[in-house]
mmCIF file of C-alpha atoms in Angstrom:
data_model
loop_
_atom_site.group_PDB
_atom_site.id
_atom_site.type_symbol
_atom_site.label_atom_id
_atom_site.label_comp_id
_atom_site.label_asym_id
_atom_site.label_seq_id
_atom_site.Cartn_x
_atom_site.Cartn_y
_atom_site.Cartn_z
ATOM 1 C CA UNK A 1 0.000 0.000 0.000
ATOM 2 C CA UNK A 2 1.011 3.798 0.010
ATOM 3 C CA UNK A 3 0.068 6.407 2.474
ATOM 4 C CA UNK A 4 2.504 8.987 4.601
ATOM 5 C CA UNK A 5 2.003 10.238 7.759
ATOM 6 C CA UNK A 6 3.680 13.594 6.686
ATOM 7 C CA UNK A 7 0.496 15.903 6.216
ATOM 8 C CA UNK A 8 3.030 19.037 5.399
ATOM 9 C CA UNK A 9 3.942 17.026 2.555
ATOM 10 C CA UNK A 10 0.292 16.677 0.914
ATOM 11 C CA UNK A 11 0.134 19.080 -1.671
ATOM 12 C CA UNK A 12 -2.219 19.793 -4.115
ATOM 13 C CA UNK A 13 -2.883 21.026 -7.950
ATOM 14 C CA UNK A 14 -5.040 22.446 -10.483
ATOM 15 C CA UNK A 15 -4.684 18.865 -11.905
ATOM 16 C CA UNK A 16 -2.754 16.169 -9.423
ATOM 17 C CA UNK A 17 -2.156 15.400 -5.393
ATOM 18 C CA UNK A 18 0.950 14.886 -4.502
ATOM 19 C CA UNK A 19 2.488 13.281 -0.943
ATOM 20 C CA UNK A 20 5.830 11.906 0.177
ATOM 21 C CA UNK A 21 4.897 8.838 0.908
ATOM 22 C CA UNK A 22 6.462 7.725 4.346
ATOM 23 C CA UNK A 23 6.137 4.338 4.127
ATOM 24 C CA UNK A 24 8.151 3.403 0.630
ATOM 25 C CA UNK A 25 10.262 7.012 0.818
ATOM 26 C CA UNK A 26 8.634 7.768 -2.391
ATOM 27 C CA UNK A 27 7.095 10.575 -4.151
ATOM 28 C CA UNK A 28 3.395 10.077 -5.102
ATOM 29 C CA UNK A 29 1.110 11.411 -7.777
ATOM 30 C CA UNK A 30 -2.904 10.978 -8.318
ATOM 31 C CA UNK A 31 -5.075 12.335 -10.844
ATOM 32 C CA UNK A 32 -6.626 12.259 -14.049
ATOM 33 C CA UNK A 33 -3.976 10.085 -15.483
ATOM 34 C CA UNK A 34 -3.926 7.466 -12.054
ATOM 35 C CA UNK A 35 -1.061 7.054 -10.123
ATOM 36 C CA UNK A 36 2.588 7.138 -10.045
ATOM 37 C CA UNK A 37 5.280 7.268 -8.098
ATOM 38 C CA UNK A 38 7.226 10.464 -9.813
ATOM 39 C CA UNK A 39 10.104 9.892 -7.612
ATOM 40 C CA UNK A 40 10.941 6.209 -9.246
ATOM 41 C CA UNK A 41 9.806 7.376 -12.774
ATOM 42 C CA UNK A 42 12.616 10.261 -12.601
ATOM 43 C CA UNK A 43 15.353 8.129 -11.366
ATOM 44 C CA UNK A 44 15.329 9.739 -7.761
ATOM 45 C CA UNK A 45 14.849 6.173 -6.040
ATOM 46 C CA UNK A 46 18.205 5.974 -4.386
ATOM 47 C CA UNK A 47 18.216 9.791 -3.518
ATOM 48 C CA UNK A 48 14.773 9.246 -1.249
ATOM 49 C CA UNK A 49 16.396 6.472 0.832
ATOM 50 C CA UNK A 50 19.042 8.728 1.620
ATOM 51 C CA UNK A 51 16.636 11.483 3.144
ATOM 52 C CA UNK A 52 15.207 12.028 6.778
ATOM 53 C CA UNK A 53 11.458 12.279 5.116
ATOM 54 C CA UNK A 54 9.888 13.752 8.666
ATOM 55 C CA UNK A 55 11.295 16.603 8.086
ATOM 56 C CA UNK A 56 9.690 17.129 4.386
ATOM 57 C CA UNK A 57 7.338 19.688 3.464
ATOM 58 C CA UNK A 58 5.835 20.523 0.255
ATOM 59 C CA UNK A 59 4.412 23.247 -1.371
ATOM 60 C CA UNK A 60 3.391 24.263 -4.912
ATOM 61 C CA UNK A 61 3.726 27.813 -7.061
ATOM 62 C CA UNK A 62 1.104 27.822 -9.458
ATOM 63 C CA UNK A 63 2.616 31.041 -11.784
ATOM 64 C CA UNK A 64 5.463 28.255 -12.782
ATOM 65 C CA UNK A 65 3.454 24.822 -12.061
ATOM 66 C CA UNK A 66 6.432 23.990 -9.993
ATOM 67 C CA UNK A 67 6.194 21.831 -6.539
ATOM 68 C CA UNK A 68 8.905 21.896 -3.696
ATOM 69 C CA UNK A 69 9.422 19.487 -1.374
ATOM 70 C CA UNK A 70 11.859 20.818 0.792
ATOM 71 C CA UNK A 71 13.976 18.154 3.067
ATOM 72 C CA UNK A 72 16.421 19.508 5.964
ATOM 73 C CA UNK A 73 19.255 19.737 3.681
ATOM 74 C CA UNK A 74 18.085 20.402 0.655
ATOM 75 C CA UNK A 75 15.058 20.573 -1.816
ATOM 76 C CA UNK A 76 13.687 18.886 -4.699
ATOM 77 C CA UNK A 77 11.821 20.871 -7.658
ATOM 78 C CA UNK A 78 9.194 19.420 -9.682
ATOM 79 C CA UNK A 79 7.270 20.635 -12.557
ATOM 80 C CA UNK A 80 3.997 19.721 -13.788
ATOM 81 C CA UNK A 81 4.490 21.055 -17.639
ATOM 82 C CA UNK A 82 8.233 18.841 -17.920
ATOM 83 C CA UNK A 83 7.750 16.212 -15.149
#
């Protein structure tokens, strides 16, 4: 299954949810088009085992459909219009 118990990492968008999912230290997606796990798609599987995900938030700027999830280190950026 997938779930998180991170709720300052649920984000949403005009068109998708995303979460950190706490469980599998993965990156989830959900919306029109199902789900996904963004973070294995782009090749970022090894880089989310190597993070302290309870300190993750997220958060999303709609003017450049970009989401953050910030760790205690560093960030990750995604966008919606490249993936």
């Amino acid at each position: 299954g997938t779930g998180t118990t991170l709720p300052e990492s649920i984000v949403g968008t005009d068109s998708n949810i995303y979460w950190v999912d706490s469980q599998l230290n993965k990156i989830g997606k959900y919306g029109s088009n199902g789900f996904s796990y963004i973070s294995d798609i782009n090749g970022l599987f090894s880089y989310m085992n190597t993070k302290d995900l309870s300190t993750c938030s997220a958060f999303y700027n709609p003017l450049n459909k970009e989401l953050y999830f910030s760790f205690s280190d560093e960030s990750i950026i995604y966008n919606e219009y490249t993936n």
